[in-house]
Coordinates of C-alpha atoms in Angstrom, one line a residue:
M1 CA -71.8 -36.7 31.9
P2 CA -71.7 -40.3 33.8
S3 CA -70.8 -43.3 32.0
S4 CA -74.1 -44.9 32.7
E5 CA -75.7 -42.7 30.9
M6 CA -73.0 -41.8 27.8
P7 CA -74.8 -43.2 24.8
I8 CA -72.9 -46.3 23.5
I9 CA -71.4 -46.6 19.5
I10 CA -70.9 -50.2 17.9
E11 CA -68.6 -51.0 15.0
A12 CA -69.6 -54.2 13.1
A13 CA -66.3 -55.8 11.0
V14 CA -68.5 -57.3 8.4
S15 CA -66.4 -58.9 5.6
L16 CA -67.3 -62.5 6.4
E17 CA -71.0 -62.5 6.0
K18 CA -71.7 -65.7 4.7
A19 CA -74.7 -68.2 4.7
S20 CA -72.3 -71.0 4.9
G21 CA -70.3 -69.4 7.9
I22 CA -66.6 -68.7 8.0
E23 CA -64.8 -68.3 4.7
V24 CA -61.4 -67.1 4.3
L25 CA -61.3 -64.1 2.1
V26 CA -63.0 -64.7 -1.6
D27 CA -62.7 -68.7 -0.7
G28 CA -66.5 -69.8 -1.9
P29 CA -69.3 -68.8 -3.6
T30 CA -71.3 -65.4 -2.6
T31 CA -74.9 -65.4 -1.3
S32 CA -75.7 -62.3 -2.5
T33 CA -78.8 -62.0 -5.2
D34 CA -77.8 -58.4 -5.4
A35 CA -77.2 -57.2 -9.0
E36 CA -73.4 -55.5 -8.9
S37 CA -72.3 -58.9 -7.3
T38 CA -71.5 -60.2 -10.4
S39 CA -71.1 -56.8 -12.4
P40 CA -67.5 -56.3 -14.6
G41 CA -64.6 -55.6 -11.2
I42 CA -66.3 -58.3 -8.7
S43 CA -64.7 -61.5 -8.8
E44 CA -66.6 -65.0 -8.5
G45 CA -67.0 -65.8 -4.9
S46 CA -67.0 -62.0 -3.8
L47 CA -67.4 -60.1 -0.7
Y48 CA -69.3 -57.7 -2.3
G49 CA -72.4 -59.1 -2.0
P50 CA -72.1 -60.6 1.5
T51 CA -69.8 -57.4 2.8
L52 CA -72.9 -55.1 1.7
A53 CA -75.9 -57.2 3.1
G54 CA -73.9 -57.7 6.5
A55 CA -73.6 -54.0 6.5
R56 CA -76.8 -53.0 6.0
A57 CA -78.2 -55.6 8.6
S58 CA -75.7 -54.4 11.2
L59 CA -76.5 -50.7 10.9
D60 CA -80.6 -51.7 10.7
A61 CA -79.9 -53.1 14.2
G62 CA -78.0 -50.5 15.5
A63 CA -74.4 -50.1 14.7
S64 CA -72.7 -46.5 13.8
I65 CA -69.6 -47.7 12.1
I66 CA -68.6 -50.4 9.2
H67 CA -65.1 -52.1 8.5
H68 CA -65.1 -54.3 5.1
H69 CA -62.8 -55.6 3.0
Q70 CA -62.5 -55.5 -0.6
D71 CA -61.7 -59.0 -2.8
I72 CA -57.7 -59.2 -2.6
D73 CA -57.7 -61.1 -5.9
L74 CA -58.9 -58.0 -8.4
P75 CA -56.5 -56.0 -10.0
M76 CA -55.7 -53.1 -7.9
D77 CA -57.8 -50.3 -9.7
Q78 CA -60.5 -52.6 -9.9
Q79 CA -60.1 -53.0 -5.8
V80 CA -60.0 -49.2 -5.6
A81 CA -63.6 -49.2 -7.6
Q82 CA -64.9 -51.7 -5.4
V83 CA -63.8 -50.1 -2.3
V84 CA -65.9 -46.6 -3.9
R85 CA -69.0 -48.9 -4.4
I86 CA -69.3 -50.9 -1.6
N87 CA -69.3 -47.2 0.6
Q88 CA -71.5 -46.0 -2.0
A89 CA -74.0 -48.7 -1.8
I90 CA -73.8 -48.6 1.9
L91 CA -75.0 -44.8 2.1
E92 CA -77.6 -45.2 0.0
T93 CA -79.4 -46.5 2.2
H94 CA -77.6 -45.8 5.5
P95 CA -76.0 -41.9 4.5
H96 CA -74.9 -41.5 8.5
A97 CA -73.1 -44.8 8.8
L98 CA -69.3 -44.0 8.8
I99 CA -67.5 -46.4 6.8
Y100 CA -63.8 -47.2 6.7
P101 CA -62.4 -49.8 4.3
A102 CA -59.6 -52.2 5.3
P103 CA -56.4 -51.2 3.4
L104 CA -55.4 -52.6 0.0
L105 CA -53.4 -55.4 1.2
T106 CA -51.7 -56.2 -2.3
G107 CA -50.5 -52.8 -2.5
A108 CA -46.2 -52.6 -2.3
S109 CA -46.1 -49.2 -1.0
H110 CA -48.1 -47.0 1.3
A111 CA -49.2 -45.1 -1.3
E112 CA -50.2 -48.3 -3.3
V113 CA -51.9 -49.5 0.2
H114 CA -54.0 -46.5 0.8
Q115 CA -55.0 -45.8 -2.7
H116 CA -58.2 -45.7 -2.2
Y117 CA -59.1 -42.9 0.2
P118 CA -58.1 -40.4 -2.2
A119 CA -60.7 -42.1 -4.7
L120 CA -63.2 -42.0 -1.7
A121 CA -62.6 -38.4 -1.7
E122 CA -63.3 -37.5 -4.9
A123 CA -66.3 -39.6 -5.0
G124 CA -67.9 -38.0 -1.7
C125 CA -68.1 -40.9 0.3
L126 CA -64.8 -41.1 2.3
T127 CA -66.4 -40.8 5.8
M128 CA -63.5 -42.3 7.8
I129 CA -59.4 -43.3 7.8
A130 CA -57.9 -46.3 9.8
V131 CA -54.8 -46.1 10.9
E132 CA -53.1 -49.4 12.4
M133 CA -50.6 -48.0 14.9
G134 CA -47.5 -49.4 14.7
R135 CA -45.8 -52.6 12.8
T136 CA -47.9 -55.6 14.2
V137 CA -46.5 -58.9 14.2
F138 CA -49.0 -61.5 13.9
A139 CA -48.1 -65.2 14.8
V140 CA -48.5 -68.1 11.5
M141 CA -47.9 -71.5 13.6
D142 CA -45.4 -74.3 11.8
E143 CA -46.4 -78.0 11.5
T144 CA -45.2 -78.5 14.9
G145 CA -47.5 -75.9 16.4
L146 CA -44.7 -73.3 17.1
P147 CA -45.0 -69.4 16.1
S148 CA -42.1 -69.4 13.7
N149 CA -43.8 -67.6 10.6
S150 CA -45.7 -64.5 11.1
W151 CA -47.1 -61.8 8.8
V152 CA -46.9 -58.0 9.9
N153 CA -49.9 -55.3 9.8
G154 CA -49.9 -51.6 10.6
Q155 CA -48.1 -48.4 9.8
T156 CA -45.0 -46.9 10.8
Y157 CA -44.8 -43.3 12.2
S158 CA -44.4 -41.5 8.6
E159 CA -47.2 -43.2 7.1
A160 CA -49.5 -42.8 10.3
H161 CA -48.8 -38.9 10.0
D162 CA -49.2 -38.8 6.1
L163 CA -52.5 -40.8 7.3
V164 CA -53.8 -38.0 10.0
M165 CA -52.7 -35.1 7.8
F166 CA -54.9 -36.7 4.8
A167 CA -57.8 -36.8 7.4
N168 CA -57.4 -33.2 8.6
K169 CA -57.3 -32.0 5.0
H170 CA -60.7 -33.8 4.6
Q171 CA -61.7 -33.3 8.4
T172 CA -62.8 -37.1 8.5
P173 CA -62.2 -39.0 11.2
L174 CA -60.2 -41.2 12.5
A175 CA -60.4 -45.1 13.3
L176 CA -57.1 -45.4 15.7
G177 CA -56.5 -48.9 16.1
I178 CA -53.6 -49.8 19.1
Y179 CA -52.1 -53.1 19.8
T180 CA -49.8 -51.8 22.5
P181 CA -50.3 -49.1 25.6
S182 CA -47.8 -47.4 24.0
M183 CA -49.3 -46.4 21.1
C184 CA -51.4 -44.2 23.5
Y185 CA -48.4 -42.1 24.1
W186 CA -48.4 -41.5 20.3
I187 CA -52.0 -40.8 20.3
R188 CA -51.5 -38.2 23.0
E189 CA -49.0 -36.1 20.8
Y190 CA -51.3 -35.5 17.9
A191 CA -54.3 -35.3 20.5
Q192 CA -52.4 -32.2 22.5
R193 CA -51.8 -30.6 18.9
G194 CA -55.4 -30.6 17.8
L195 CA -54.5 -33.1 14.8
L196 CA -57.5 -35.8 15.7
P197 CA -60.3 -34.5 13.7
K198 CA -63.6 -34.5 15.2
G199 CA -65.3 -37.9 15.5
T200 CA -62.1 -39.7 16.2
M201 CA -62.0 -43.1 18.1
V202 CA -58.9 -45.3 19.7
K203 CA -60.0 -48.9 18.8
I204 CA -58.2 -50.6 21.5
W205 CA -57.2 -54.4 20.1
F206 CA -56.7 -57.2 22.4
G207 CA -55.2 -60.8 20.8
G208 CA -57.7 -63.4 20.8
R209 CA -56.9 -67.2 20.8
Y210 CA -57.2 -68.2 17.4
K211 CA -55.6 -66.5 14.1
V212 CA -57.9 -64.0 12.1
W213 CA -60.4 -65.3 9.3
T214 CA -60.2 -68.8 10.3
D215 CA -62.5 -71.5 12.4
K216 CA -60.2 -71.8 15.5
E217 CA -56.7 -72.2 14.1
P218 CA -55.0 -72.0 17.1
T219 CA -52.0 -68.9 17.1
V220 CA -50.2 -66.9 19.3
R221 CA -52.0 -63.8 21.1
N222 CA -50.9 -60.6 18.5
A223 CA -51.9 -58.4 21.8
L224 CA -52.4 -58.7 25.3
A225 CA -55.3 -60.8 26.1
P226 CA -58.9 -59.8 26.7
T227 CA -58.7 -58.9 30.6
I228 CA -60.1 -56.3 33.0
K229 CA -56.1 -55.6 34.1
A230 CA -55.2 -55.1 30.5
L231 CA -57.7 -52.6 29.5
D232 CA -56.9 -50.6 33.1
A233 CA -53.4 -50.5 31.3
Y234 CA -54.5 -48.9 28.8
L235 CA -56.8 -46.8 30.5
E236 CA -53.8 -45.5 32.4
A237 CA -52.3 -44.8 29.3
L238 CA -54.6 -42.7 27.9
D239 CA -55.7 -40.7 30.7
G240 CA -55.9 -37.0 30.2
V241 CA -56.7 -37.5 26.5
D242 CA -60.5 -36.7 25.6
L243 CA -61.4 -39.5 22.9
P244 CA -64.2 -41.9 22.5
W245 CA -62.2 -45.4 22.7
L246 CA -63.5 -48.8 21.6
I247 CA -62.6 -52.4 22.5
A248 CA -62.5 -55.2 19.9
A249 CA -60.9 -59.0 19.9
Q250 CA -58.9 -60.2 17.0
G251 CA -59.7 -64.0 17.1
D252 CA -62.3 -64.5 19.7
N253 CA -65.7 -62.9 20.1
V254 CA -65.2 -60.4 22.4
L255 CA -68.8 -60.6 24.1
D256 CA -67.9 -63.6 25.9
T257 CA -64.8 -62.2 27.7
P258 CA -64.8 -60.7 30.9
V259 CA -63.6 -56.8 29.7
A260 CA -66.7 -56.6 27.4
R261 CA -69.1 -55.7 30.2
Y262 CA -66.3 -53.5 32.1
A263 CA -65.3 -51.8 29.2
L264 CA -69.1 -50.1 29.0
E265 CA -69.3 -49.8 32.6
K266 CA -66.4 -47.4 32.5
G267 CA -67.7 -45.7 29.3
G268 CA -66.0 -47.4 26.5
H269 CA -67.9 -48.4 22.9
I270 CA -67.7 -51.4 21.3
R271 CA -66.4 -53.4 18.1
V272 CA -68.3 -56.5 17.1
G273 CA -68.8 -58.7 14.1
E274 CA -67.9 -61.9 11.7
E275 CA -64.4 -61.2 10.8
D276 CA -63.1 -61.1 14.7
V277 CA -64.7 -64.0 15.8
S278 CA -62.9 -67.2 14.3
G279 CA -65.6 -69.7 14.5
T280 CA -66.0 -69.1 18.0
T281 CA -69.7 -68.1 18.1
Q282 CA -72.1 -68.9 15.2
L283 CA -74.1 -65.7 15.7
R284 CA -74.0 -63.6 12.3
N285 CA -73.2 -59.7 12.1
S286 CA -76.4 -58.2 13.3
E287 CA -76.8 -60.7 15.9
L288 CA -73.5 -59.7 17.4
V289 CA -74.8 -56.2 17.0
E290 CA -77.8 -56.9 18.6
S291 CA -76.0 -58.8 21.8
A292 CA -73.9 -55.8 22.1
I293 CA -77.1 -54.1 22.4
E294 CA -78.2 -56.0 25.1
L295 CA -75.4 -56.0 27.1
A296 CA -75.8 -52.2 27.0
R297 CA -78.9 -52.2 28.1
S298 CA -78.0 -54.5 31.0
V299 CA -75.2 -52.1 32.1
G300 CA -78.0 -48.9 31.7
R301 CA -76.1 -47.3 28.9
P302 CA -78.3 -46.3 25.4
V303 CA -76.8 -47.3 21.9
V304 CA -76.9 -44.4 19.6
S305 CA -76.7 -45.1 15.3
G306 CA -77.5 -43.0 12.4
A307 CA -77.5 -39.0 13.0
E308 CA -77.7 -39.4 16.4
A309 CA -74.5 -41.1 16.3
R310 CA -72.6 -38.7 14.4
R311 CA -74.3 -35.7 16.5
F312 CA -72.4 -37.7 19.8
L313 CA -69.4 -37.9 17.9
G314 CA -69.3 -34.3 16.7
V315 CA -68.7 -35.6 13.1
K316 CA -70.1 -32.9 10.7
E317 CA -73.0 -34.0 8.2
R318 CA -72.0 -35.7 5.0
S319 CA -73.9 -32.7 3.0
A320 CA -71.5 -30.1 4.8
Q321 CA -68.2 -32.3 4.2
M322 CA -69.2 -32.8 0.4
A323 CA -69.7 -28.9 0.1

């Protein structure tokens, strides 16, 4: 199929959907009127209501994949319960959505950080699993402006392997986030052995100018800048790997970068959302999805969502998964 005719899948990262704009995790009051936002296990200023509203608005606008976070100030068991509740609530109104939550960042071990996946599987609302390949270091600037501090995200090879095997057990698509072209070779090994379930997508992360979850707070890019040459390097490393891929930028609005149009022209897909933009735009989640759709139309590619997107990706229907 020529890239100009290939449908586009849009992912939306929605966890910072707030009426007052960007807020870091659970700071500030919730704007939701959803009854569940005040139920037990939902903290004051919870992400629950705004995240659910942002997810539904993004799916209504044309997104197919939703990424979200939970309230990290809650006890671990309540975080797990909230993740399950968010997935269930999204699927109640958008049953064909592909949803993957963030890791439970307050967990002390790989098993704790990913304990929400078995819970989602048991509840019948596991639709996608995130694997962030490799240990990626994110800079934290000190008072002099130097990146002398840091925090680390991602999985080791053994941890990623465990998640891939869990995904195979439940025939659940993977969102394979990669921060360096070298991770493409890891993907190649699993793809060649047929160990990546149908619907799996490669997410090519670019590093933005700003620290994620802030309003234009400076940082050092945690990955290659979003340029055409950088994307070409990834595509060369992925040559021969038959998986759909999308681009995303942490700490910038990817739609404002030159690589956005180029990626769509090359047959790629795209992630947008308030979680990633770090104050570089005032557009809300659904508006960012609409902007991505406009860009897709300008290069002559259709956007698919819902059941049509699942068919395009080869993902089994939820009823079959839950049987």
